[in-house]
Coordinates of C-alpha atoms and ligand atoms in Angstrom, one line a residue:
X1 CA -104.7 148.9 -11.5
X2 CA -102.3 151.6 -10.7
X3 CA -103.2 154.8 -10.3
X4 CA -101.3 157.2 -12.8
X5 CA -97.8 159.2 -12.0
X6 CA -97.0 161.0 -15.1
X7 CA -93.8 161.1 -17.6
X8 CA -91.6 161.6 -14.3
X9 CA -92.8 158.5 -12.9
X10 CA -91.7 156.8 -15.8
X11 CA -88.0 158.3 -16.5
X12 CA -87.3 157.9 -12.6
X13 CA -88.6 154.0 -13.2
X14 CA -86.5 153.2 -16.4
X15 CA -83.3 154.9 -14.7
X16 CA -83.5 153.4 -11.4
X17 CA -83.9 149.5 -13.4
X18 CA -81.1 150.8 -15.5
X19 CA -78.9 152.0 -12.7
X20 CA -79.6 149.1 -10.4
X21 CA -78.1 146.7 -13.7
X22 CA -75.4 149.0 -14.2
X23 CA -74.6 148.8 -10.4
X24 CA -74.6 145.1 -10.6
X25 CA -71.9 145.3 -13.2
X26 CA -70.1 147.4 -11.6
X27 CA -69.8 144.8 -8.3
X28 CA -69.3 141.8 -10.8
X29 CA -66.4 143.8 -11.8
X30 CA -63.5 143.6 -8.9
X31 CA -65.2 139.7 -7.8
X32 CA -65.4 138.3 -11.0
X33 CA -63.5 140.5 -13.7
X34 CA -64.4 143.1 -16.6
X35 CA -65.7 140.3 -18.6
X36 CA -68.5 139.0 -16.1
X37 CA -69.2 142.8 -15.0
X38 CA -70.1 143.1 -19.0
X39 CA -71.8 139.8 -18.8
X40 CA -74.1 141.0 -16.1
X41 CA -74.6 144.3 -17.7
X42 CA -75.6 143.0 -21.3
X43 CA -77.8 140.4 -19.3
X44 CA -79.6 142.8 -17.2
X45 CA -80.4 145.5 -20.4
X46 CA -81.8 142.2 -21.9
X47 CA -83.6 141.8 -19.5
X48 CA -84.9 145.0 -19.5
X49 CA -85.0 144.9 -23.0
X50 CA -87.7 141.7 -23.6
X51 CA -89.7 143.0 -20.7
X52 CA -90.4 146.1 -22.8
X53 CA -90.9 143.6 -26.3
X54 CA -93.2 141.7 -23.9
X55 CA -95.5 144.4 -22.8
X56 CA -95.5 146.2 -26.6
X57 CA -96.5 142.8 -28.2
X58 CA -99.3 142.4 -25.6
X59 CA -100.3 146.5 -26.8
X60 CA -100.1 145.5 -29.9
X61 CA -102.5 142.3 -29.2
X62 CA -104.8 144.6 -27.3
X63 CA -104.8 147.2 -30.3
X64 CA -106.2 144.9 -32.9
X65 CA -110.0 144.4 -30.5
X66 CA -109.6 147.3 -27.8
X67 CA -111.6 147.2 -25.3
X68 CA -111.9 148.1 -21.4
X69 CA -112.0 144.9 -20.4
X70 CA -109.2 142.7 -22.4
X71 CA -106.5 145.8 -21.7
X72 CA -103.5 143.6 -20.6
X73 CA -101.8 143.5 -17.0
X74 CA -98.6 145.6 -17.4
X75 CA -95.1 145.0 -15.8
X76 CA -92.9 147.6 -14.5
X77 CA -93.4 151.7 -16.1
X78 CA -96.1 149.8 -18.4
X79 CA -98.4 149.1 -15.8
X80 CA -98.7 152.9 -15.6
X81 CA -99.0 152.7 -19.1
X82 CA -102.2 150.1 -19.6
X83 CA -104.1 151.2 -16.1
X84 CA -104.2 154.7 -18.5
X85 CA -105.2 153.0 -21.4
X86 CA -108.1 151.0 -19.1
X87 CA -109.4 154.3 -17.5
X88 CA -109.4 156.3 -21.1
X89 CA -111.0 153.6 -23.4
X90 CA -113.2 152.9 -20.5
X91 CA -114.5 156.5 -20.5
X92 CA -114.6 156.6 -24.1
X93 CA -116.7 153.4 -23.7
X94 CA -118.9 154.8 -21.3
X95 CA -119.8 158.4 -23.4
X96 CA -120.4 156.2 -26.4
X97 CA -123.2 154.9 -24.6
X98 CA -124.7 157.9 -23.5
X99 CA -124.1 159.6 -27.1
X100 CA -126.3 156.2 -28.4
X101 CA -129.0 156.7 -25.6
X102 CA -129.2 160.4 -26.3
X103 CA -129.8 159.7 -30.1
X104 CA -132.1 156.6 -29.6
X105 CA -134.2 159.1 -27.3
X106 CA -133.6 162.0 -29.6
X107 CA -135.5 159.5 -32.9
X108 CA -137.8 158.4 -30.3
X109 CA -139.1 161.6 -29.5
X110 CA -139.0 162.9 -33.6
X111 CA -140.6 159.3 -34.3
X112 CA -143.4 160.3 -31.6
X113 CA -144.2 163.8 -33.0
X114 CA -147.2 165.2 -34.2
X115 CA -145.0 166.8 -37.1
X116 CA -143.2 165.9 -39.7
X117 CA -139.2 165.7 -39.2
X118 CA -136.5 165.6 -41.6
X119 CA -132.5 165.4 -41.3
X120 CA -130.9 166.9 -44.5
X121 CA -127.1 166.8 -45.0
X122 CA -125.0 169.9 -46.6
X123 CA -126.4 168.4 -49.9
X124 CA -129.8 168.2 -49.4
X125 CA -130.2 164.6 -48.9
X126 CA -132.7 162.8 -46.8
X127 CA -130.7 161.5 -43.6
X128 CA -133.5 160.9 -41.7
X129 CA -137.2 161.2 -41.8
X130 CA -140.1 160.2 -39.1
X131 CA -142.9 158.2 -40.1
X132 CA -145.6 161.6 -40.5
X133 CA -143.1 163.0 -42.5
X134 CA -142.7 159.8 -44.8
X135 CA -146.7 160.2 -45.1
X136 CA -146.7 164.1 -45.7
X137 CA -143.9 163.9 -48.8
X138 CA -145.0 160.3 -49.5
X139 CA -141.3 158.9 -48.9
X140 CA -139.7 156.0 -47.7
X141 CA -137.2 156.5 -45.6
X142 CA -135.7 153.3 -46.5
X143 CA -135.5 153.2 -50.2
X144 CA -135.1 156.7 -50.1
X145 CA -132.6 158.0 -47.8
X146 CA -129.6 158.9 -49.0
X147 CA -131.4 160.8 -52.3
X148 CA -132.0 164.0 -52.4
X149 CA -135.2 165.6 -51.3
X150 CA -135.9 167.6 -54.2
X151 CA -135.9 164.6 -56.6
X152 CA -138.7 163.9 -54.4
X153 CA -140.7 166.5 -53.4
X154 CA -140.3 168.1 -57.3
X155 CA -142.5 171.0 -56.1
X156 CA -140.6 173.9 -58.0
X157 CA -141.9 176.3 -55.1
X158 CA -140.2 173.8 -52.6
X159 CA -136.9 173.4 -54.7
X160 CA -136.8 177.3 -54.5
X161 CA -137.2 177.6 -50.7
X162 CA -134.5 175.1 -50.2
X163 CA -132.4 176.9 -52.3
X164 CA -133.1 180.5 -51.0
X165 CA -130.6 180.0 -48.0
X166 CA -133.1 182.3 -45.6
X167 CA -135.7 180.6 -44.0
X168 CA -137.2 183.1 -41.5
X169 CA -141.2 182.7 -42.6
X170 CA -142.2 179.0 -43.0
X171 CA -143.4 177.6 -46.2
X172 CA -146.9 177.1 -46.8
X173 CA -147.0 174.2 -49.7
X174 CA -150.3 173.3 -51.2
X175 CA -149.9 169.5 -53.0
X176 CA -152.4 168.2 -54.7
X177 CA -152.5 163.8 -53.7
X178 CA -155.8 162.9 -54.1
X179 CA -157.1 165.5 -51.2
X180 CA -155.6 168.9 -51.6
X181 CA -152.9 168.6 -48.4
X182 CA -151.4 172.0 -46.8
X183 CA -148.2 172.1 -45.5
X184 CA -146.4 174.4 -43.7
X185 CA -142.2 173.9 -44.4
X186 CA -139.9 175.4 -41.4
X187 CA -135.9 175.3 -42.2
X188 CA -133.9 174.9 -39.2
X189 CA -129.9 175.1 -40.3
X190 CA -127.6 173.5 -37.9
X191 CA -123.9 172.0 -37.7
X192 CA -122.3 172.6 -41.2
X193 CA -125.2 173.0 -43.7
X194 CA -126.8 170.7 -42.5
X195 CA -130.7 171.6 -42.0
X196 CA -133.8 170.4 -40.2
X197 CA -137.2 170.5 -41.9
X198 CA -140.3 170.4 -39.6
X199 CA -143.7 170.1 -41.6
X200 CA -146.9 170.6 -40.0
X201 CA -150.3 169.9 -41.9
X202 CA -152.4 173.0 -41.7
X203 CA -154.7 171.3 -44.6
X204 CA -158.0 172.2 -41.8
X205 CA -156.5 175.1 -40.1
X206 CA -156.3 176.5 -43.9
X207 CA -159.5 175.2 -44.5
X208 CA -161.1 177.3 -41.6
X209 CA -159.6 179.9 -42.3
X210 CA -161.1 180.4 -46.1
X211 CA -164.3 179.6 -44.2
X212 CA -164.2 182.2 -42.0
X213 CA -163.1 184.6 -44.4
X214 CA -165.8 183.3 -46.3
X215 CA -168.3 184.4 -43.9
X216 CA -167.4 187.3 -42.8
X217 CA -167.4 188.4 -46.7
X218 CA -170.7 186.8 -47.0
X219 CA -172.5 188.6 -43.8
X220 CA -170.9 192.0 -44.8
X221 CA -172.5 191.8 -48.1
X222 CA -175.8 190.1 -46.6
X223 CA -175.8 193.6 -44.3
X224 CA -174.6 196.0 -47.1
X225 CA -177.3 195.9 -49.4
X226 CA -180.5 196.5 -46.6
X227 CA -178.3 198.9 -45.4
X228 CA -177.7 200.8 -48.6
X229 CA -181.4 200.9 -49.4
X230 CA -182.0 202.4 -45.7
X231 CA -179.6 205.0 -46.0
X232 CA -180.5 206.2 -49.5
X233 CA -184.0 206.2 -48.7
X234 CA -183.1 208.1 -45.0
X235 CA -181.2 211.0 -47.3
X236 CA -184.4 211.6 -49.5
X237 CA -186.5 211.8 -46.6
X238 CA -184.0 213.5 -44.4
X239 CA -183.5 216.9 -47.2
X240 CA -187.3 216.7 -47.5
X241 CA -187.1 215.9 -51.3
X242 CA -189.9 213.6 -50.3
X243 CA -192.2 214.1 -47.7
X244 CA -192.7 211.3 -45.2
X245 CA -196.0 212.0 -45.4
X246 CA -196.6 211.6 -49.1
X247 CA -197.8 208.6 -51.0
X248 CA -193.8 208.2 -52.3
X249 CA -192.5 208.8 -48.6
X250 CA -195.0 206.3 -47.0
X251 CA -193.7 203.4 -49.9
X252 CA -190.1 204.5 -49.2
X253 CA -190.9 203.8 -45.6
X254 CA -192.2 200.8 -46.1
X255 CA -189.5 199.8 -47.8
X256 CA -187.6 200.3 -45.4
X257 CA -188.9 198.4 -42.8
X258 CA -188.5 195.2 -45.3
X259 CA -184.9 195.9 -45.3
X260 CA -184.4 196.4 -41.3
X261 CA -187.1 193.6 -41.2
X262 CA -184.4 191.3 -43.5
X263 CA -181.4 192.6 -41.2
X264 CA -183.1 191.2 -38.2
X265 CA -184.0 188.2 -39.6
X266 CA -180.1 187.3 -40.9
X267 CA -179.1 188.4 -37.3
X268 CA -181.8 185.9 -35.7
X269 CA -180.5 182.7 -38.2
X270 CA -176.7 183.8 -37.6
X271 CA -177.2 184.4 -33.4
X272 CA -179.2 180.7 -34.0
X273 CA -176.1 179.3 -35.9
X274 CA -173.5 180.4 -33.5
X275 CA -175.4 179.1 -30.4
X276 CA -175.6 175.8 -32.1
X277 CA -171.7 176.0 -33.4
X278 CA -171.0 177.1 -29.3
X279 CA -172.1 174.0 -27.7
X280 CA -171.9 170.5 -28.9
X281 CA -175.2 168.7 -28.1
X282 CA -179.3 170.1 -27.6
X283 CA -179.1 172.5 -24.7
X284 CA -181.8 170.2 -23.1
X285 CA -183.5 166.9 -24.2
X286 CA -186.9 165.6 -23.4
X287 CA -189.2 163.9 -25.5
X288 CA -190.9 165.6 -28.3
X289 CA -194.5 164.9 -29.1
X290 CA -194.2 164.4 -33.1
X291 CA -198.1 164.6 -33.8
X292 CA -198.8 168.1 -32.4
X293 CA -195.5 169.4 -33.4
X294 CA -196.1 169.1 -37.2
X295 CA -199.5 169.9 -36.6
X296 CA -198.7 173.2 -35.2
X297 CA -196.0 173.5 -38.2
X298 CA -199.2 172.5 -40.8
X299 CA -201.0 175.7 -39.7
X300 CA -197.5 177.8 -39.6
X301 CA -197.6 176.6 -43.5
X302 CA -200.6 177.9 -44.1
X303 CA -200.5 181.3 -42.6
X304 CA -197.4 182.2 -44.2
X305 CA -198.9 180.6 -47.5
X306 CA -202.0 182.7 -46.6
X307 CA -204.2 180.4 -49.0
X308 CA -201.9 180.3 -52.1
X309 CA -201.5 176.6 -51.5
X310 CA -202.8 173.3 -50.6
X311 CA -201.6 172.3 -47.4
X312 CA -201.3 168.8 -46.3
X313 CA -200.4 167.3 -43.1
X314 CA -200.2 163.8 -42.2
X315 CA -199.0 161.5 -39.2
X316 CA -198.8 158.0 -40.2
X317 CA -197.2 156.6 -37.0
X318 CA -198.0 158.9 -33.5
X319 CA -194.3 158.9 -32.4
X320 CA -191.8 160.9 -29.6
X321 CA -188.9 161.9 -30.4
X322 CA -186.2 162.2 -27.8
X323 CA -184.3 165.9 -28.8
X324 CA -184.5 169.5 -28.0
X325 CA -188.3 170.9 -29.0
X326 CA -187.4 174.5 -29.8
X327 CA -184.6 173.4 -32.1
X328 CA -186.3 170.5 -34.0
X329 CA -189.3 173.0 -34.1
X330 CA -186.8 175.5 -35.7
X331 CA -185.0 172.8 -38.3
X332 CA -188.9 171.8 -39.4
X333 CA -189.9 174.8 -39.4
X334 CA -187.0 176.0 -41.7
X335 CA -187.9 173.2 -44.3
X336 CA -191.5 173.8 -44.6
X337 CA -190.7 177.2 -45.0
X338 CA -188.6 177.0 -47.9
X339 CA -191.3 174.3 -49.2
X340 CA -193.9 177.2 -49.3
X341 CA -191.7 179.8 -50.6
X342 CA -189.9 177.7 -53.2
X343 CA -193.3 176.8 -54.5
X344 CA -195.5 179.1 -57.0
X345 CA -199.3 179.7 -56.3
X346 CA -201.7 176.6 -56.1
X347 CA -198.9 174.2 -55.5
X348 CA -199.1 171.8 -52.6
X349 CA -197.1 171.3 -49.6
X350 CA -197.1 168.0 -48.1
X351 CA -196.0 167.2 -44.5
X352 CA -195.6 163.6 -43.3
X353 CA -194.8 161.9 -40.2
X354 CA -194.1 158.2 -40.9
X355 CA -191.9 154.9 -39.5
X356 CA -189.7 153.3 -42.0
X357 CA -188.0 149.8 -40.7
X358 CA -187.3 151.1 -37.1
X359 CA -186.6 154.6 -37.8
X360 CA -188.4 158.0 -37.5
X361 CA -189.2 160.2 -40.6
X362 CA -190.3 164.0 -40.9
X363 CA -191.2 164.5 -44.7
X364 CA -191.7 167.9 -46.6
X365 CA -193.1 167.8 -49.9
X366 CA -193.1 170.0 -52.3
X367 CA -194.8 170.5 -56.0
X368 CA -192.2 173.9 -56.5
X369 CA -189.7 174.7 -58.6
X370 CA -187.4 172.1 -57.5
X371 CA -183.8 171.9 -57.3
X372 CA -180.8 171.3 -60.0
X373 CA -178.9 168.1 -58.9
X374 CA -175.6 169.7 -58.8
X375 CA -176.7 172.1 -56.4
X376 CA -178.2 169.8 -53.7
X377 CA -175.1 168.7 -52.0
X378 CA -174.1 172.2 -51.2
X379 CA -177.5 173.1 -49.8
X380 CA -176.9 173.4 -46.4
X381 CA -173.6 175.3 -46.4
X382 CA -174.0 178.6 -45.0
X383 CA -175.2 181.4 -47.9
X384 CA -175.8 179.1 -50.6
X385 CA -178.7 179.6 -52.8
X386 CA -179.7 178.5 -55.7
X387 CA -181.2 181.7 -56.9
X388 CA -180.2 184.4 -54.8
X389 CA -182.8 186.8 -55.9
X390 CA -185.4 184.6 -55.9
X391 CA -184.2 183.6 -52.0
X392 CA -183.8 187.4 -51.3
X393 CA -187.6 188.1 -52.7
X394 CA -189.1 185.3 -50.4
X395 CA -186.9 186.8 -47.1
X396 CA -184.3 184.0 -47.4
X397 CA -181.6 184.0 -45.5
X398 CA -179.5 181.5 -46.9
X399 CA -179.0 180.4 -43.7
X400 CA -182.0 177.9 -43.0
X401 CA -180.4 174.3 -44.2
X402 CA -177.0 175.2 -42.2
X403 CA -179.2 176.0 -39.4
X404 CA -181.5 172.1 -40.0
X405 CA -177.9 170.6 -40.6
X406 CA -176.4 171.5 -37.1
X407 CA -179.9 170.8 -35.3
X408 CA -180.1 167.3 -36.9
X409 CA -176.4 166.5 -36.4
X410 CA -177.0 167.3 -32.7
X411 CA -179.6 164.8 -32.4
X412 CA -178.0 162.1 -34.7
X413 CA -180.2 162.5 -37.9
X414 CA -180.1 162.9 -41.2
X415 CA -181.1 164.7 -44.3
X416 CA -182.2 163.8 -47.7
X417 CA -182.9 165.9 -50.7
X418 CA -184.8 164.2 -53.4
X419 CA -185.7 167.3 -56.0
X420 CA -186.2 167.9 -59.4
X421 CA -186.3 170.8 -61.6
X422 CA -189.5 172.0 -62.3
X423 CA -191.7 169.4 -60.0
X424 CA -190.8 169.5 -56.8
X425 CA -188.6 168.6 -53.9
X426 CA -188.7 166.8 -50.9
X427 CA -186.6 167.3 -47.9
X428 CA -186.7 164.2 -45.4
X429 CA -185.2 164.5 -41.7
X430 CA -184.5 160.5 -40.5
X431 CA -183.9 160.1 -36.9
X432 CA -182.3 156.7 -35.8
X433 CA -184.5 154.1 -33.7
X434 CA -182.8 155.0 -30.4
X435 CA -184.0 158.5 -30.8
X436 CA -187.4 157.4 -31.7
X437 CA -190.3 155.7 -29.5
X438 CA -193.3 154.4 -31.8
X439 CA -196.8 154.3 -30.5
X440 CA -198.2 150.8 -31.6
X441 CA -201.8 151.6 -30.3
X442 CA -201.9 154.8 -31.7
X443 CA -200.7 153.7 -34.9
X444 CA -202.9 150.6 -34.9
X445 CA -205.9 153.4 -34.2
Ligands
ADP501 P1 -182.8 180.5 -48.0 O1 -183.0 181.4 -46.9 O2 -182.2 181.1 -49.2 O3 -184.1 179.8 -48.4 P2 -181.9 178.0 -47.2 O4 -180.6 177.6 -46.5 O5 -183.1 177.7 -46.4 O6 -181.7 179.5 -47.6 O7 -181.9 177.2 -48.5 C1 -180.8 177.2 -49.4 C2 -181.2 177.2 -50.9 O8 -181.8 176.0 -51.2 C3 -182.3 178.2 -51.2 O9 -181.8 179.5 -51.5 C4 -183.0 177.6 -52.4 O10 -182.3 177.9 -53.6 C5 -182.8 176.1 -52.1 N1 -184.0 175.5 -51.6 C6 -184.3 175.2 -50.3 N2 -185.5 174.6 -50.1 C7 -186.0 174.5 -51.4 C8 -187.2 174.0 -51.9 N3 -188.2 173.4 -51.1 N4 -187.5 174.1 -53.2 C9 -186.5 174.6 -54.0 N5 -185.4 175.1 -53.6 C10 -185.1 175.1 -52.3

């Protein structure tokens, strides 16, 4: 093709044909007459003339499919005129293609994000959605798009946010599908009212979150109360009111070392907690002699129950366990504990190691007060109790069952509660065969 010479080009193109007709006549003229100069003249501007229909039909051909490659080989100032067209619709062609690419990548990537994405037009309808958004607002994007998103999400909080026109703090949406899901709603405005919605799901960020604030409200309050008791009782002492040395002063001391005594003992559980929140497996594994071990618990059971109560201990099948020692010695520990303090004088506290099918079980039983059923699957959260004052009076922390959950999740085991009010509990840890080697000799002895 031709390269391009502009509007000049084509006027000096159309006079020169014109002139070189005109001349023509004008040398018919003296040789042949006026009539054949006007002959040659009116045959030559046809000429001209169908040349120029010729190339227009073939544009107007070309114009109903345009496309680079079918634009039609020109004659004369129109072969300026189609090598144009060829090199314009080429380059439209060709930026076409790269605006497609660009958008295929640009779903691609919104397709592969962790968040939610929605297109919104100046109306608020759904152009466009990704798959984690269709999840999040429980759309589809195909019998859906084109609607718009507040018929859908009918959330009046939502519909308000949309509305409000200034979107600087996100949203945070709490809907309740089955599972309470949090959302978190940014509004991006772009072009001409048209907006961008990115959702995130904070559902467990907000979840630890409460959690934490939970617990920091919980061991502020845990600390308050010793500490309150040790101040007052510091002030008495402290203006001489009571002398330390008095019967009064020696009681208020005593006191006193029962609240630092509990303080320590929630700092102990909560330093336990965090070291076994800190790493994700037992700090070192070996195997774990199970016949000593709860024999060593047995007598723990009876000193703290200093004769109150019957204490039982029985191995059924000689076993090692393959865990950390100080921390299943500090989960056991924990339940027999609460067995003895949860039970009133001249119960009995039972402590069995036995083998059912191929696993391992550590059993504390109990003949104490027992346990509501709607309480036992909230046990083992941090500061839950049953009876907080009754906890509190035994040196509870209400940290013991979080602290046996995180030991026995470390080592792949399990807890069951079997309890009922007014007769007993019994708290059984189950370790899975692999953790587990059975002595058949020793059992069969
Ligand atoms: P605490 O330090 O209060 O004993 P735990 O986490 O060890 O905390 O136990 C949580 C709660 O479970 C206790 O406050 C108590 O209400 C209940 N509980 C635990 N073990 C027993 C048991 N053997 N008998 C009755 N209640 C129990």
């Amino acid at each position: 093709m031709a390269r391009p010479k502009g509007v000049g080009f084509v006027w000096m193109r159309s006079a020169i044909l014109a002139g070189a007709t005109a001349f023509a006549a004008l040398v018919a003229w003296p040789l042949a007459g006026p009539a054949w100069a006007l002959g040659v003249l009116a045959a030559g501007l046809a000429l001209l003339l169908l040349r120029h229909l010729a190339n227009l039909a073939a544009l107007v051909r070309w114009l109903d499919h345009p496309s680079p490659s079918t634009v039609p080989e020109g004659s004369g100032v129109w072969d300026y005129v189609f090598s144009t067209l060829y090199r314009e619709t080429r380059k439209a062609r060709e930026q076409q293609h790269r605006l497609t690419a660009v958008l295929v990548r640009f779903r691609a990537a919104a397709r592969a994000m962790p968040d939610g994405v929605v297109i919104l037009n100046e109306e608020n309808q759904i152009e466009w959605a990704n798959p984690i958004a269709e999840q999040q607002f429980a759309i589809d994007l195909e019998k859906d798009g084109g609607q718009p998103i507040s018929n859908l999400v009918r959330n009046p909080e939502f519909v308000a946010f949309l509305a409000r026109g200034e979107w600087g703090e996100p949203l945070t949406l709490r809907l309740a599908r089955g599972e309470e899901l949090v959302l978190s709603i940014r509004v991006v405005p772009y072009g001409q009212d048209e907006k961008l919605l990115l959702v995130r799901d904070v559902t467990r960020w907000e979840k630890l979150e409460t959690m934490r604030r939970d617990f920091v409200a919980n061991v502020s309050h845990e600390l308050k109360t010793p500490l309150t008791v040790l101040s007052g009782f510091l002030e008495t002492l402290a203006d001489g009111t009571v002398p330390a040395g008095s019967p009064q002063g020696r009681r208020a001391l005593a006191l006193m070392r029962d609240q630092s005594e509990r303080m320590l003992r929630l700092i102990e559980d909560l330093l336990t907690l965090s070291t076994l929140e800190s790493t994700s497996g037992p700090a070192s594994e070996g195997p774990v002699e199970v016949g000593p071990l709860v024999g060593a618990l047995g007598e723990e059971a009876r000193a703290l129950s200093g004769g109150r109560h019957d204490i039982q201990v029985r191995v059924e099948s000689p076993a090692i366990v393959v865990g950390n020692e100080a921390e299943l010695r500090s989960a056991f520990g924990n339940l027999v504990s609460n067995a003895v303090r949860y039970t009133p004088e001249g119960g009995r506290v039972t402590l069995v190691w036995w083998r059912r099918g191929a696993e391992g079980v550590f059993t504390v039983e109990d003949t104490g007060i027992g346990i509501e059923a709607e309480h036992i699957p909230r046990l083992t959260e941090r500061f839950y109790r049953v009876d907080r004052s009754r906890s509190r009076e035994t040196g509870g922390t209400g940290l013991g069952l979080a602290i046996v959950k995180h030991v026995l999740t470390r080592h792949q085991a399990t807890l069951e509660i079997e309890s009922e009010p007014g007769r007993g509990s019994r708290f059984s840890v189950v370790f899975p065969a692999r953790r587990v080697r059975f002595r058949p000799s020793a059992a069969a002895a």
